[in-house]
Amino acid sequence: MPAVQETIDRVAAIDVDKYKYGFVTDIESEKAPKGLSEEVIAFISAKKGEPEWMLAWRLEAYKRWKTMTEPEWAMVDYPPIDYDSIYYYAAPKGTSAPKSLDEVDPELLRTYEKLGIPLKEQEILAGVRKQGEPSDLDEIAGDAPYSRVAVDAVFDSVSVVTTFKDELAKAGVIFCSISEAVREHPELVQKYLGTVVPTSDNFFATLNSAVFTDGSFVYVPPGVRCPMELSTYFRINEQNTGQFERTLIIADKGAYVSYLEGCTAPQRDDNQLHAAVVELIALDDAEIKYSTVQNWYPGDAEGKGGIYNFVTKRGDCRGARSKISWTQVETGSAITWKYPSCILRGDDSRGEFYSIAISNGRQQIDSGTKMIHLGKNTSSRIISKGISAGRSSNTYRGLVRANPKAKNARNYTQCDSLLIGDKCAAITIPYVESRTGTAQFEHEATTSKISDDQLFYCRARGIGEEEAVALIVNGFVRDVIQQLPMEFAVEAQKLIGVSLEGSVG
Amino acid sequence: MLSIENLHASVEDGESTREILKGLDLEIWPGEVHAIMGPNGAGKSTLGHIIAGKDGYDVTEGTISFNDENLLEMAPEERAAAGIFLAFQYPVEVPGVATMTFLKAALNAQREARGEKALSTPEFMKAVKTAADKLGVKQEMLRRPINVGFSGGEKKRNEIMQMALLQPKLAVLDETDSGLDIDALRIVSEGVNSLRSPERSFLVITHYQRLLDYIVPDHVHVLAGGRIVRSGGPELAKELEERGYAEFLEAA
């Protein structure tokens, strides 16, 4: 409950500008020349001190990208992107390789603090309620203890700092920026990079392969349960900059890791491109839980500005009995094009996708998942909650496929849409393909509106209209919120209230 | 406390407008329990809805004042904070919102609107427990999403429990007896009776006299044809039980 109260406080505290992360950090930065060419790619590669093989890999992708065309099948509409007017690399000066927090530009630390991500490690422990004090959040948290969170902070094109590194290293966990991983752990990167999302995968993934700048790398060795939540916080600051995040997470046999990413960007009139690739690999008996709270600048009420979030995320349940779970809370971006998927290769592996996608104003979302059942007795579960308000459009697009060898594949899909107002759209496009007679696929879908009766019932009890909407929506998405790590569940609830501000009345 | 004068209200009914209340007068003083009885379609529930501020009714004439404030200009949540409570005839389901969560949001929203401090979680838990115990509402039910999958009796009991928690100045009970078996009726009535006080008033809307055996009113009014056509003491309810509403329908 405190979360709901905070939602209200937060909604109430907003006056004109509802996007509170719209500020710009005044920091000198170093950029590659505008546009894309082999020289620019070589520049990025050199900046990052990459080995030869990495540059060759990038150039190969670039060659392919030049032959590809931008996909048009998604239910989104935007003017053509001029790929030559984008800066592909921007880095705050003097942050090339900070060894510790003390070496990081204080201006950057202040930026992350403003974003609610205090990088000073001990501060992450602050704000925790007293032990034994009851809270309605217990419903969400269950018995999960409050955990510490290690953060990798990515600012424009570079990772500025990664916290708790030493402690993680003691457990054998590697958590660093992908740039560092390319230098320090080339054998792991070479073994796994591009094995889930190949460089030829799709237009945006190929572009990313050519120019990716930073992102996180995680390796959890066999049998290790990662001792804390890992998270990366992405911030786009520079104007006309694209952010090309590349994240690679490997859970070796019997390992477990929970990872979360958060994203914000300043408020600008131009659109900015975020084309990320995330690859997850779970070996035998391993489990990866990947959560996203995406709050890129969504543009103004008329649809001016905002981030184009064109992202390829895919997990490979490579080993038997492995498990990958995606949870996403999507509230930002002008356009979202994103389908976190699972390839269920290992026998008895399991994929999960829990999604809350909220669109307001003129936002356009085309998001969903693919569950590709290859192994025997594989199972998957999809819970998607779409909320459309304003003049937005919100599409769920999903594919569940069982290949001939996927005996006894099982899927349960539930897609619920909630409409607020009468100028928005919700579209559900589920594809189901079963090539084995033993698959059991279930699909349920509902579309509803917040009813006047529900609103009146809340208001007759003294709950104001905006708060009532936040309450009803939080109820609608509850199943998914429960999947998020505790700290982020609270954050997500607040965000939902904020992003729906102005959607009624 | 509540003063209704010459209230006329209509609803849009497709193309046409239908007048439901046609000059209703009612005066309720602190501590009084008034019962409104009448045949189906007389406008009983409409009256409750208009007092609570539900959209969809057009008040064309007349006034409602509550403790000298013009009620008709207030939003539903402002009326609630001012002390008006409507126990719904059909309580609404809000999926995913735990009853406990809903109650805390309601109570604290009202307190804040009145400039009072929000209750802390332990204070709130204590207040809910007191209210819930009185109505025989189990803790398990407080954790369930509000009204979702509740039986008819559970929903009504939940409404009265909310009333006990929110401590309104004027409670409007809209056919709270409908759908209740005799045991549930007794529990609900006891809950209401325990909240009777010299400062708190009730407007009990019911079709049947049965409820008034348990909640004994100070005044009984017959609402027919959009007006109060007769008023009296508790004995009027008994008379209605014996003779029905036929003569009032004719009179209206």
PDB file of C-alpha atoms in Angstrom, chain A residues 103 105 210-211 232 259 271 273 365 382:
ATOM      1  CA  GLU A 103      37.358   8.462  -9.921  1.00  0.00           C
ATOM      2  CA  ASP A 105      33.081  12.664 -12.449  1.00  0.00           C
ATOM      3  CA  ALA A 210      28.234  -3.045 -36.204  1.00  0.00           C
ATOM      4  CA  VAL A 211      28.153  -0.109 -33.821  1.00  0.00           C
ATOM      5  CA  THR A 232      22.279  -1.718 -15.471  1.00  0.00           C
ATOM      6  CA  TYR A 259      19.253  -8.876 -13.634  1.00  0.00           C
ATOM      7  CA  ASN A 271      13.619  11.586 -31.864  1.00  0.00           C
ATOM      8  CA  LEU A 273      17.266   5.905 -31.587  1.00  0.00           C
ATOM      9  CA  ILE A 365       3.922   0.098 -28.762  1.00  0.00           C
ATOM     10  CA  ILE A 382       3.069 -15.564 -21.301  1.00  0.00           C
TER      11      ILE A 382
END
